Amino acid sequence: MVFRKIGILVMAIILLSLLVPILLYAQEEKPPTTNPLWIKELGDTVWCVDLSPDGKYVAVADWDDNIYLLDSKGNILWTYSTEGNVWTVAISENSNYVVAGSKDKKLYFLDISGELLWSKQLDSYVTQVALSGEGEYIAASTVKGGVYCFSKAGEELWRYNVGDKVWCVAIARDGSLVAAGSSDKNIYTFDIDGNLLWKYEADDTVTSIDISADGSYVVMGAQDEYLYVFDRDGNLLWSKMTGGTVWVALTPDGKFLATGSRVAVSGAEVGLPSGYSYEFKTVEGERLWKVLINSSVLDIDVSDDGEYVVLGSWDGFVYLLDKEGDYIWIYGLSGDRVYAVSISSNGSYIVAGTKNSRVVFLSSSIVIGGKTDEKPSPGTAEGGISFEVIVALVIVVLIALYVVKKIYEGKKRKEKIEKFRATMRRKRQE
């Protein structure tokens, strides 16, 4: 019995020795937070945002059926109404044009003042749009498998139907290459005349595509949890497993690639409070860093020089990381989801769009403290000590008290037994 009590005490000591480092680690300084420059609430879910290279303009695709253009102060410069949820929007590199696609099956091309230059009826609702650098070419994809290319003047240059939903499209800044990803598991690449150059089949739906400025590199992410990198001719340079549906963002020079992962269960996107990897790689395939975050990534962007990576997450956080994979800051939006993020070319400004109708404008240079106001995990208690740490400490104390109680009770029981035996011996002697 004594040995059993000693064993319990030893186990408690071992448990305590294991928990103390964990508790101390949990209380290490958290990443800094930030304050947004402004937050604008619109009419419905903000599904897509795009920031002009200089950060002066924010284009917004909103499910209230409107296209918005805001300035860097948060003022709404203009609103253009469509006849369906606006799913996708983009600004040209020279900030002269805005293109957007809607569930009303139309593609809209506007100048920066909000004047509609033209609109085109497509075969179904528009899933994504992309512009070449100066807006000379416009690419669009649709849910019925259409891939389209238009000139700035509104002329349809070509169209191609892949036979299944097309979720993503990208175009090189020089307009020389167009790529599209489909539910049929293929990536398709075309020249500016609409000729199919090559295609590649993954093991599941292609969800994200990006192209370097000159078309030298094409990257794609898919629901098969793999990241793929190709050269211009369609040669697979490398592929890597990421552990979730992959989102990609490539620097214009093709030197750096940022990826974010999320999980899908039976086709339904889910965000779970466990670690998902977000990796930053060179196009040559060297992994520079890997960061674990508590939720799924819903969008990702990278500055032109690769110095900044911004992530939007399922649990309502915007993460800004540097080129070493260290947090610059984290900003939380309680009870929300960050569906879209965009960063200016030099990384000075970041914009995020959320499920709860918010457009959030942030600066990479505003950094506050060493702890986030909202830790990206379950809630915290007063004073900055997390709820989980308090629970763990209470458990340790209860275990220790239980062990002490059992040892004390065992000692008292042993004393009673010895006293009883002594009494019996005296009676026998009498």
JSON list of C-alpha atoms in Angstrom, two decimals, residues 146-373:
[
{"chain": "A", "resi": 146, "resn": "GLY", "atom": "CA", "xyz": [-16.13, 29.14, -69.55]},
{"chain": "A", "resi": 147, "resn": "VAL", "atom": "CA", "xyz": [-12.74, 30.82, -69.88]},
{"chain": "A", "resi": 148, "resn": "TYR", "atom": "CA", "xyz": [-12.93, 34.21, -71.61]},
{"chain": "A", "resi": 149, "resn": "CYS", "atom": "CA", "xyz": [-10.49, 36.85, -72.78]},
{"chain": "A", "resi": 150, "resn": "PHE", "atom": "CA", "xyz": [-11.51, 40.39, -73.75]},
{"chain": "A", "resi": 151, "resn": "SER", "atom": "CA", "xyz": [-9.63, 43.44, -74.94]},
{"chain": "A", "resi": 152, "resn": "LYS", "atom": "CA", "xyz": [-9.77, 46.74, -73.08]},
{"chain": "A", "resi": 153, "resn": "ALA", "atom": "CA", "xyz": [-12.18, 47.96, -75.75]},
{"chain": "A", "resi": 154, "resn": "GLY", "atom": "CA", "xyz": [-14.63, 45.17, -74.90]},
{"chain": "A", "resi": 155, "resn": "GLU", "atom": "CA", "xyz": [-13.91, 42.92, -77.87]},
{"chain": "A", "resi": 156, "resn": "GLU", "atom": "CA", "xyz": [-14.18, 39.22, -77.10]},
{"chain": "A", "resi": 157, "resn": "LEU", "atom": "CA", "xyz": [-10.83, 37.86, -78.25]},
{"chain": "A", "resi": 158, "resn": "TRP", "atom": "CA", "xyz": [-11.59, 34.22, -77.50]},
{"chain": "A", "resi": 159, "resn": "ARG", "atom": "CA", "xyz": [-13.47, 31.81, -75.29]},
{"chain": "A", "resi": 160, "resn": "TYR", "atom": "CA", "xyz": [-12.86, 28.19, -74.30]},
{"chain": "A", "resi": 161, "resn": "ASN", "atom": "CA", "xyz": [-15.16, 25.77, -72.48]},
{"chain": "A", "resi": 162, "resn": "VAL", "atom": "CA", "xyz": [-13.55, 23.06, -70.34]},
{"chain": "A", "resi": 163, "resn": "GLY", "atom": "CA", "xyz": [-16.81, 21.22, -69.62]},
{"chain": "A", "resi": 164, "resn": "ASP", "atom": "CA", "xyz": [-16.83, 21.70, -65.85]},
{"chain": "A", "resi": 165, "resn": "LYS", "atom": "CA", "xyz": [-16.80, 24.52, -63.30]},
{"chain": "A", "resi": 166, "resn": "VAL", "atom": "CA", "xyz": [-13.84, 26.90, -63.57]},
{"chain": "A", "resi": 167, "resn": "TRP", "atom": "CA", "xyz": [-13.05, 28.42, -60.16]},
{"chain": "A", "resi": 168, "resn": "CYS", "atom": "CA", "xyz": [-9.93, 30.45, -60.83]},
{"chain": "A", "resi": 169, "resn": "VAL", "atom": "CA", "xyz": [-8.19, 32.34, -63.60]},
{"chain": "A", "resi": 170, "resn": "ALA", "atom": "CA", "xyz": [-4.95, 34.32, -63.86]},
{"chain": "A", "resi": 171, "resn": "ILE", "atom": "CA", "xyz": [-3.15, 36.32, -66.53]},
{"chain": "A", "resi": 172, "resn": "ALA", "atom": "CA", "xyz": [0.50, 37.34, -66.83]},
{"chain": "A", "resi": 173, "resn": "ARG", "atom": "CA", "xyz": [1.13, 41.06, -66.42]},
{"chain": "A", "resi": 174, "resn": "ASP", "atom": "CA", "xyz": [2.36, 41.23, -70.01]},
{"chain": "A", "resi": 175, "resn": "GLY", "atom": "CA", "xyz": [-0.77, 39.40, -71.18]},
{"chain": "A", "resi": 176, "resn": "SER", "atom": "CA", "xyz": [1.21, 36.60, -72.79]},
{"chain": "A", "resi": 177, "resn": "LEU", "atom": "CA", "xyz": [-0.30, 33.74, -70.78]},
{"chain": "A", "resi": 178, "resn": "VAL", "atom": "CA", "xyz": [-3.72, 32.91, -69.31]},
{"chain": "A", "resi": 179, "resn": "ALA", "atom": "CA", "xyz": [-4.31, 30.02, -66.90]},
{"chain": "A", "resi": 180, "resn": "ALA", "atom": "CA", "xyz": [-7.54, 28.57, -65.51]},
{"chain": "A", "resi": 181, "resn": "GLY", "atom": "CA", "xyz": [-8.31, 25.89, -62.92]},
{"chain": "A", "resi": 182, "resn": "SER", "atom": "CA", "xyz": [-11.36, 23.63, -62.96]},
{"chain": "A", "resi": 183, "resn": "SER", "atom": "CA", "xyz": [-13.40, 21.12, -60.99]},
{"chain": "A", "resi": 184, "resn": "ASP", "atom": "CA", "xyz": [-12.35, 18.59, -63.64]},
{"chain": "A", "resi": 185, "resn": "LYS", "atom": "CA", "xyz": [-8.98, 18.61, -61.78]},
{"chain": "A", "resi": 186, "resn": "ASN", "atom": "CA", "xyz": [-7.09, 20.28, -64.65]},
{"chain": "A", "resi": 187, "resn": "ILE", "atom": "CA", "xyz": [-5.17, 23.48, -65.08]},
{"chain": "A", "resi": 188, "resn": "TYR", "atom": "CA", "xyz": [-5.42, 24.90, -68.62]},
{"chain": "A", "resi": 189, "resn": "THR", "atom": "CA", "xyz": [-3.00, 27.44, -70.08]},
{"chain": "A", "resi": 190, "resn": "PHE", "atom": "CA", "xyz": [-3.54, 29.54, -73.20]},
{"chain": "A", "resi": 191, "resn": "ASP", "atom": "CA", "xyz": [-1.65, 32.11, -75.22]},
{"chain": "A", "resi": 192, "resn": "ILE", "atom": "CA", "xyz": [-3.19, 35.51, -75.87]},
{"chain": "A", "resi": 193, "resn": "ASP", "atom": "CA", "xyz": [-4.83, 34.19, -79.03]},
{"chain": "A", "resi": 194, "resn": "GLY", "atom": "CA", "xyz": [-6.69, 31.49, -77.10]},
{"chain": "A", "resi": 195, "resn": "ASN", "atom": "CA", "xyz": [-4.58, 28.54, -78.22]},
{"chain": "A", "resi": 196, "resn": "LEU", "atom": "CA", "xyz": [-4.42, 25.80, -75.60]},
{"chain": "A", "resi": 197, "resn": "LEU", "atom": "CA", "xyz": [-0.72, 25.45, -74.80]},
{"chain": "A", "resi": 198, "resn": "TRP", "atom": "CA", "xyz": [-0.86, 22.71, -72.19]},
{"chain": "A", "resi": 199, "resn": "LYS", "atom": "CA", "xyz": [-2.92, 21.28, -69.36]},
{"chain": "A", "resi": 200, "resn": "TYR", "atom": "CA", "xyz": [-2.10, 19.24, -66.29]},
{"chain": "A", "resi": 201, "resn": "GLU", "atom": "CA", "xyz": [-4.36, 17.00, -64.22]},
{"chain": "A", "resi": 202, "resn": "ALA", "atom": "CA", "xyz": [-4.21, 17.03, -60.43]},
{"chain": "A", "resi": 203, "resn": "ASP", "atom": "CA", "xyz": [-6.05, 14.58, -58.15]},
{"chain": "A", "resi": 204, "resn": "ASP", "atom": "CA", "xyz": [-8.83, 17.00, -57.20]},
{"chain": "A", "resi": 205, "resn": "THR", "atom": "CA", "xyz": [-10.39, 20.39, -57.99]},
{"chain": "A", "resi": 206, "resn": "VAL", "atom": "CA", "xyz": [-7.96, 23.20, -58.81]},
{"chain": "A", "resi": 207, "resn": "THR", "atom": "CA", "xyz": [-8.76, 26.06, -56.42]},
{"chain": "A", "resi": 208, "resn": "SER", "atom": "CA", "xyz": [-6.06, 28.69, -56.89]},
{"chain": "A", "resi": 209, "resn": "ILE", "atom": "CA", "xyz": [-3.68, 29.85, -59.64]},
{"chain": "A", "resi": 210, "resn": "ASP", "atom": "CA", "xyz": [-1.05, 32.55, -60.05]},
{"chain": "A", "resi": 211, "resn": "ILE", "atom": "CA", "xyz": [1.41, 33.49, -62.80]},
{"chain": "A", "resi": 212, "resn": "SER", "atom": "CA", "xyz": [4.67, 35.44, -62.67]},
{"chain": "A", "resi": 213, "resn": "ALA", "atom": "CA", "xyz": [4.70, 38.78, -64.48]},
{"chain": "A", "resi": 214, "resn": "ASP", "atom": "CA", "xyz": [6.34, 37.46, -67.65]},
{"chain": "A", "resi": 215, "resn": "GLY", "atom": "CA", "xyz": [4.61, 34.06, -67.58]},
{"chain": "A", "resi": 216, "resn": "SER", "atom": "CA", "xyz": [7.81, 32.15, -66.78]},
{"chain": "A", "resi": 217, "resn": "TYR", "atom": "CA", "xyz": [6.22, 30.38, -63.82]},
{"chain": "A", "resi": 218, "resn": "VAL", "atom": "CA", "xyz": [2.71, 29.08, -63.20]},
{"chain": "A", "resi": 219, "resn": "VAL", "atom": "CA", "xyz": [1.67, 27.91, -59.73]},
{"chain": "A", "resi": 220, "resn": "MET", "atom": "CA", "xyz": [-1.50, 26.16, -58.65]},
{"chain": "A", "resi": 221, "resn": "GLY", "atom": "CA", "xyz": [-3.11, 24.82, -55.51]},
{"chain": "A", "resi": 222, "resn": "ALA", "atom": "CA", "xyz": [-5.73, 22.09, -55.40]},
{"chain": "A", "resi": 223, "resn": "GLN", "atom": "CA", "xyz": [-8.07, 20.23, -53.08]},
{"chain": "A", "resi": 224, "resn": "ASP", "atom": "CA", "xyz": [-5.76, 17.22, -53.33]},
{"chain": "A", "resi": 225, "resn": "GLU", "atom": "CA", "xyz": [-3.66, 19.18, -50.79]},
{"chain": "A", "resi": 226, "resn": "TYR", "atom": "CA", "xyz": [-0.76, 19.61, -53.21]},
{"chain": "A", "resi": 227, "resn": "LEU", "atom": "CA", "xyz": [1.05, 22.70, -54.41]},
{"chain": "A", "resi": 228, "resn": "TYR", "atom": "CA", "xyz": [2.30, 22.54, -58.02]},
{"chain": "A", "resi": 229, "resn": "VAL", "atom": "CA", "xyz": [4.87, 24.71, -59.80]},
{"chain": "A", "resi": 230, "resn": "PHE", "atom": "CA", "xyz": [5.33, 24.67, -63.60]},
{"chain": "A", "resi": 231, "resn": "ASP", "atom": "CA", "xyz": [7.49, 26.48, -66.09]},
{"chain": "A", "resi": 232, "resn": "ARG", "atom": "CA", "xyz": [5.98, 28.33, -69.03]},
{"chain": "A", "resi": 233, "resn": "ASP", "atom": "CA", "xyz": [5.98, 25.20, -71.19]},
{"chain": "A", "resi": 234, "resn": "GLY", "atom": "CA", "xyz": [4.04, 23.12, -68.68]},
{"chain": "A", "resi": 235, "resn": "ASN", "atom": "CA", "xyz": [6.96, 21.15, -67.24]},
{"chain": "A", "resi": 236, "resn": "LEU", "atom": "CA", "xyz": [6.27, 20.29, -63.61]},
{"chain": "A", "resi": 237, "resn": "LEU", "atom": "CA", "xyz": [9.21, 21.71, -61.66]},
{"chain": "A", "resi": 238, "resn": "TRP", "atom": "CA", "xyz": [8.06, 20.36, -58.31]},
{"chain": "A", "resi": 239, "resn": "SER", "atom": "CA", "xyz": [5.03, 19.61, -56.16]},
{"chain": "A", "resi": 240, "resn": "LYS", "atom": "CA", "xyz": [4.61, 19.38, -52.41]},
{"chain": "A", "resi": 241, "resn": "MET", "atom": "CA", "xyz": [1.98, 18.10, -49.99]},
{"chain": "A", "resi": 242, "resn": "THR", "atom": "CA", "xyz": [0.60, 20.86, -47.72]},
{"chain": "A", "resi": 243, "resn": "GLY", "atom": "CA", "xyz": [-2.10, 19.17, -45.64]},
{"chain": "A", "resi": 244, "resn": "GLY", "atom": "CA", "xyz": [-5.14, 21.06, -46.94]},
{"chain": "A", "resi": 245, "resn": "THR", "atom": "CA", "xyz": [-6.75, 22.83, -49.88]},
{"chain": "A", "resi": 246, "resn": "VAL", "atom": "CA", "xyz": [-4.07, 25.20, -51.16]},
{"chain": "A", "resi": 247, "resn": "TRP", "atom": "CA", "xyz": [-4.19, 28.94, -51.87]},
{"chain": "A", "resi": 248, "resn": "VAL", "atom": "CA", "xyz": [-1.23, 30.50, -53.68]},
{"chain": "A", "resi": 249, "resn": "ALA", "atom": "CA", "xyz": [0.30, 33.94, -54.23]},
{"chain": "A", "resi": 250, "resn": "LEU", "atom": "CA", "xyz": [3.42, 34.50, -56.34]},
{"chain": "A", "resi": 251, "resn": "THR", "atom": "CA", "xyz": [5.68, 37.56, -56.46]},
{"chain": "A", "resi": 252, "resn": "PRO", "atom": "CA", "xyz": [5.83, 39.16, -59.93]},
{"chain": "A", "resi": 253, "resn": "ASP", "atom": "CA", "xyz": [9.46, 38.11, -60.46]},
{"chain": "A", "resi": 254, "resn": "GLY", "atom": "CA", "xyz": [8.59, 34.51, -59.60]},
{"chain": "A", "resi": 255, "resn": "LYS", "atom": "CA", "xyz": [11.22, 34.28, -56.84]},
{"chain": "A", "resi": 256, "resn": "PHE", "atom": "CA", "xyz": [8.91, 33.80, -53.88]},
{"chain": "A", "resi": 257, "resn": "LEU", "atom": "CA", "xyz": [5.72, 31.84, -53.39]},
{"chain": "A", "resi": 258, "resn": "ALA", "atom": "CA", "xyz": [3.36, 32.07, -50.43]},
{"chain": "A", "resi": 259, "resn": "THR", "atom": "CA", "xyz": [0.85, 29.31, -49.73]},
{"chain": "A", "resi": 260, "resn": "GLY", "atom": "CA", "xyz": [-1.96, 28.84, -47.26]},
{"chain": "A", "resi": 261, "resn": "SER", "atom": "CA", "xyz": [-3.95, 25.70, -46.50]},
{"chain": "A", "resi": 262, "resn": "ARG", "atom": "CA", "xyz": [-7.47, 24.91, -45.42]},
{"chain": "A", "resi": 263, "resn": "VAL", "atom": "CA", "xyz": [-9.38, 21.66, -44.88]},
{"chain": "A", "resi": 264, "resn": "ALA", "atom": "CA", "xyz": [-12.46, 20.35, -46.68]},
{"chain": "A", "resi": 265, "resn": "VAL", "atom": "CA", "xyz": [-14.62, 17.52, -45.33]},
{"chain": "A", "resi": 266, "resn": "SER", "atom": "CA", "xyz": [-17.02, 15.90, -47.81]},
{"chain": "A", "resi": 267, "resn": "GLY", "atom": "CA", "xyz": [-16.76, 19.00, -49.95]},
{"chain": "A", "resi": 268, "resn": "ALA", "atom": "CA", "xyz": [-17.80, 21.40, -47.18]},
{"chain": "A", "resi": 269, "resn": "GLU", "atom": "CA", "xyz": [-15.19, 23.88, -46.04]},
{"chain": "A", "resi": 270, "resn": "VAL", "atom": "CA", "xyz": [-14.54, 23.76, -42.33]},
{"chain": "A", "resi": 271, "resn": "GLY", "atom": "CA", "xyz": [-12.40, 25.75, -39.96]},
{"chain": "A", "resi": 272, "resn": "LEU", "atom": "CA", "xyz": [-11.14, 23.84, -36.95]},
{"chain": "A", "resi": 273, "resn": "PRO", "atom": "CA", "xyz": [-9.05, 25.13, -34.00]},
{"chain": "A", "resi": 274, "resn": "SER", "atom": "CA", "xyz": [-5.96, 23.12, -34.83]},
{"chain": "A", "resi": 275, "resn": "GLY", "atom": "CA", "xyz": [-2.74, 23.80, -36.69]},
{"chain": "A", "resi": 276, "resn": "TYR", "atom": "CA", "xyz": [-2.73, 24.28, -40.45]},
{"chain": "A", "resi": 277, "resn": "SER", "atom": "CA", "xyz": [0.51, 24.99, -42.24]},
{"chain": "A", "resi": 278, "resn": "TYR", "atom": "CA", "xyz": [1.21, 28.11, -44.21]},
{"chain": "A", "resi": 279, "resn": "GLU", "atom": "CA", "xyz": [4.45, 27.96, -46.12]},
{"chain": "A", "resi": 280, "resn": "PHE", "atom": "CA", "xyz": [6.63, 30.41, -47.98]},
{"chain": "A", "resi": 281, "resn": "LYS", "atom": "CA", "xyz": [8.77, 28.86, -50.68]},
{"chain": "A", "resi": 282, "resn": "THR", "atom": "CA", "xyz": [11.03, 29.84, -53.50]},
{"chain": "A", "resi": 283, "resn": "VAL", "atom": "CA", "xyz": [9.97, 28.76, -56.96]},
{"chain": "A", "resi": 284, "resn": "GLU", "atom": "CA", "xyz": [12.92, 26.35, -56.92]},
{"chain": "A", "resi": 285, "resn": "GLY", "atom": "CA", "xyz": [11.12, 24.41, -54.17]},
{"chain": "A", "resi": 286, "resn": "GLU", "atom": "CA", "xyz": [13.19, 25.39, -51.14]},
{"chain": "A", "resi": 287, "resn": "ARG", "atom": "CA", "xyz": [10.96, 25.86, -48.11]},
{"chain": "A", "resi": 288, "resn": "LEU", "atom": "CA", "xyz": [12.01, 29.01, -46.32]},
{"chain": "A", "resi": 289, "resn": "TRP", "atom": "CA", "xyz": [9.64, 28.64, -43.38]},
{"chain": "A", "resi": 290, "resn": "LYS", "atom": "CA", "xyz": [6.50, 26.97, -42.12]},
{"chain": "A", "resi": 291, "resn": "VAL", "atom": "CA", "xyz": [4.06, 28.51, -39.65]},
{"chain": "A", "resi": 292, "resn": "LEU", "atom": "CA", "xyz": [1.27, 26.75, -37.78]},
{"chain": "A", "resi": 293, "resn": "ILE", "atom": "CA", "xyz": [-1.90, 28.78, -37.19]},
{"chain": "A", "resi": 294, "resn": "ASN", "atom": "CA", "xyz": [-5.08, 27.84, -35.33]},
{"chain": "A", "resi": 295, "resn": "SER", "atom": "CA", "xyz": [-7.44, 28.00, -38.29]},
{"chain": "A", "resi": 296, "resn": "SER", "atom": "CA", "xyz": [-7.83, 27.54, -42.03]},
{"chain": "A", "resi": 297, "resn": "VAL", "atom": "CA", "xyz": [-6.62, 30.17, -44.47]},
{"chain": "A", "resi": 298, "resn": "LEU", "atom": "CA", "xyz": [-9.33, 31.59, -46.75]},
{"chain": "A", "resi": 299, "resn": "ASP", "atom": "CA", "xyz": [-7.11, 33.95, -48.75]},
{"chain": "A", "resi": 300, "resn": "ILE", "atom": "CA", "xyz": [-3.47, 34.96, -49.11]},
{"chain": "A", "resi": 301, "resn": "ASP", "atom": "CA", "xyz": [-1.40, 37.68, -50.76]},
{"chain": "A", "resi": 302, "resn": "VAL", "atom": "CA", "xyz": [2.27, 38.66, -50.91]},
{"chain": "A", "resi": 303, "resn": "SER", "atom": "CA", "xyz": [4.00, 41.98, -51.55]},
{"chain": "A", "resi": 304, "resn": "ASP", "atom": "CA", "xyz": [5.89, 42.38, -54.83]},
{"chain": "A", "resi": 305, "resn": "ASP", "atom": "CA", "xyz": [9.30, 41.99, -53.16]},
{"chain": "A", "resi": 306, "resn": "GLY", "atom": "CA", "xyz": [8.24, 39.06, -50.97]},
{"chain": "A", "resi": 307, "resn": "GLU", "atom": "CA", "xyz": [8.90, 41.03, -47.77]},
{"chain": "A", "resi": 308, "resn": "TYR", "atom": "CA", "xyz": [5.32, 40.67, -46.50]},
{"chain": "A", "resi": 309, "resn": "VAL", "atom": "CA", "xyz": [2.77, 37.86, -46.50]},
{"chain": "A", "resi": 310, "resn": "VAL", "atom": "CA", "xyz": [-0.83, 38.49, -45.43]},
{"chain": "A", "resi": 311, "resn": "LEU", "atom": "CA", "xyz": [-3.33, 35.76, -44.54]},
{"chain": "A", "resi": 312, "resn": "GLY", "atom": "CA", "xyz": [-7.06, 35.89, -43.86]},
{"chain": "A", "resi": 313, "resn": "SER", "atom": "CA", "xyz": [-8.48, 33.11, -41.71]},
{"chain": "A", "resi": 314, "resn": "TRP", "atom": "CA", "xyz": [-11.71, 31.26, -40.98]},
{"chain": "A", "resi": 315, "resn": "ASP", "atom": "CA", "xyz": [-11.66, 32.34, -37.33]},
{"chain": "A", "resi": 316, "resn": "GLY", "atom": "CA", "xyz": [-11.64, 36.06, -38.17]},
{"chain": "A", "resi": 317, "resn": "PHE", "atom": "CA", "xyz": [-7.96, 37.00, -38.04]},
{"chain": "A", "resi": 318, "resn": "VAL", "atom": "CA", "xyz": [-5.67, 38.88, -40.38]},
{"chain": "A", "resi": 319, "resn": "TYR", "atom": "CA", "xyz": [-2.05, 37.76, -40.06]},
{"chain": "A", "resi": 320, "resn": "LEU", "atom": "CA", "xyz": [0.90, 39.79, -41.34]},
{"chain": "A", "resi": 321, "resn": "LEU", "atom": "CA", "xyz": [4.23, 37.95, -41.51]},
{"chain": "A", "resi": 322, "resn": "ASP", "atom": "CA", "xyz": [7.66, 39.01, -42.67]},
{"chain": "A", "resi": 323, "resn": "LYS", "atom": "CA", "xyz": [9.97, 37.19, -45.09]},
{"chain": "A", "resi": 324, "resn": "GLU", "atom": "CA", "xyz": [11.43, 35.15, -42.19]},
{"chain": "A", "resi": 325, "resn": "GLY", "atom": "CA", "xyz": [8.02, 33.80, -41.23]},
{"chain": "A", "resi": 326, "resn": "ASP", "atom": "CA", "xyz": [7.81, 35.92, -38.06]},
{"chain": "A", "resi": 327, "resn": "TYR", "atom": "CA", "xyz": [4.63, 37.72, -37.07]},
{"chain": "A", "resi": 328, "resn": "ILE", "atom": "CA", "xyz": [4.63, 41.46, -37.65]},
{"chain": "A", "resi": 329, "resn": "TRP", "atom": "CA", "xyz": [1.15, 41.67, -36.16]},
{"chain": "A", "resi": 330, "resn": "ILE", "atom": "CA", "xyz": [-2.17, 39.84, -35.83]},
{"chain": "A", "resi": 331, "resn": "TYR", "atom": "CA", "xyz": [-5.55, 41.57, -35.93]},
{"chain": "A", "resi": 332, "resn": "GLY", "atom": "CA", "xyz": [-8.73, 39.82, -34.82]},
{"chain": "A", "resi": 333, "resn": "LEU", "atom": "CA", "xyz": [-12.35, 40.44, -35.80]},
{"chain": "A", "resi": 334, "resn": "SER", "atom": "CA", "xyz": [-14.56, 38.71, -33.22]},
{"chain": "A", "resi": 335, "resn": "GLY", "atom": "CA", "xyz": [-17.17, 36.34, -34.60]},
{"chain": "A", "resi": 336, "resn": "ASP", "atom": "CA", "xyz": [-16.25, 37.01, -38.22]},
{"chain": "A", "resi": 337, "resn": "ARG", "atom": "CA", "xyz": [-14.46, 35.32, -41.12]},
{"chain": "A", "resi": 338, "resn": "VAL", "atom": "CA", "xyz": [-11.87, 36.98, -43.30]},
{"chain": "A", "resi": 339, "resn": "TYR", "atom": "CA", "xyz": [-12.77, 35.88, -46.81]},
{"chain": "A", "resi": 340, "resn": "ALA", "atom": "CA", "xyz": [-10.42, 38.15, -48.76]},
{"chain": "A", "resi": 341, "resn": "VAL", "atom": "CA", "xyz": [-7.11, 39.98, -48.33]},
{"chain": "A", "resi": 342, "resn": "SER", "atom": "CA", "xyz": [-4.95, 42.15, -50.57]},
{"chain": "A", "resi": 343, "resn": "ILE", "atom": "CA", "xyz": [-1.65, 43.98, -50.01]},
{"chain": "A", "resi": 344, "resn": "SER", "atom": "CA", "xyz": [-0.14, 46.98, -51.80]},
{"chain": "A", "resi": 345, "resn": "SER", "atom": "CA", "xyz": [2.92, 46.40, -53.97]},
{"chain": "A", "resi": 346, "resn": "ASN", "atom": "CA", "xyz": [5.39, 47.68, -51.36]},
{"chain": "A", "resi": 347, "resn": "GLY", "atom": "CA", "xyz": [3.57, 46.07, -48.43]},
{"chain": "A", "resi": 348, "resn": "SER", "atom": "CA", "xyz": [2.61, 49.36, -46.75]},
{"chain": "A", "resi": 349, "resn": "TYR", "atom": "CA", "xyz": [-1.14, 48.76, -46.73]},
{"chain": "A", "resi": 350, "resn": "ILE", "atom": "CA", "xyz": [-3.42, 45.77, -46.33]},
{"chain": "A", "resi": 351, "resn": "VAL", "atom": "CA", "xyz": [-7.15, 45.45, -46.91]},
{"chain": "A", "resi": 352, "resn": "ALA", "atom": "CA", "xyz": [-9.41, 42.63, -45.73]},
{"chain": "A", "resi": 353, "resn": "GLY", "atom": "CA", "xyz": [-13.02, 41.74, -46.50]},
{"chain": "A", "resi": 354, "resn": "THR", "atom": "CA", "xyz": [-15.21, 39.77, -44.11]},
{"chain": "A", "resi": 355, "resn": "LYS", "atom": "CA", "xyz": [-18.35, 37.65, -43.89]},
{"chain": "A", "resi": 356, "resn": "ASN", "atom": "CA", "xyz": [-20.02, 40.29, -41.71]},
{"chain": "A", "resi": 357, "resn": "SER", "atom": "CA", "xyz": [-19.89, 43.02, -44.38]},
{"chain": "A", "resi": 358, "resn": "ARG", "atom": "CA", "xyz": [-16.72, 44.73, -43.19]},
{"chain": "A", "resi": 359, "resn": "VAL", "atom": "CA", "xyz": [-13.85, 46.22, -45.16]},
{"chain": "A", "resi": 360, "resn": "VAL", "atom": "CA", "xyz": [-10.79, 46.63, -42.92]},
{"chain": "A", "resi": 361, "resn": "PHE", "atom": "CA", "xyz": [-7.85, 48.84, -43.93]},
{"chain": "A", "resi": 362, "resn": "LEU", "atom": "CA", "xyz": [-4.56, 48.30, -42.09]},
{"chain": "A", "resi": 363, "resn": "SER", "atom": "CA", "xyz": [-0.95, 49.46, -42.15]},
{"chain": "A", "resi": 364, "resn": "SER", "atom": "CA", "xyz": [2.09, 47.21, -41.89]},
{"chain": "A", "resi": 365, "resn": "SER", "atom": "CA", "xyz": [3.88, 49.89, -39.84]},
{"chain": "A", "resi": 366, "resn": "ILE", "atom": "CA", "xyz": [1.36, 50.19, -36.99]},
{"chain": "A", "resi": 367, "resn": "VAL", "atom": "CA", "xyz": [2.48, 47.65, -34.39]},
{"chain": "A", "resi": 368, "resn": "ILE", "atom": "CA", "xyz": [1.12, 47.62, -30.85]},
{"chain": "A", "resi": 369, "resn": "GLY", "atom": "CA", "xyz": [2.64, 45.84, -27.86]},
{"chain": "A", "resi": 370, "resn": "GLY", "atom": "CA", "xyz": [3.84, 42.31, -27.55]},
{"chain": "A", "resi": 371, "resn": "LYS", "atom": "CA", "xyz": [0.48, 40.65, -27.12]},
{"chain": "A", "resi": 372, "resn": "THR", "atom": "CA", "xyz": [-2.57, 40.48, -29.35]},
{"chain": "A", "resi": 373, "resn": "ASP", "atom": "CA", "xyz": [-5.81, 41.99, -28.09]}
]
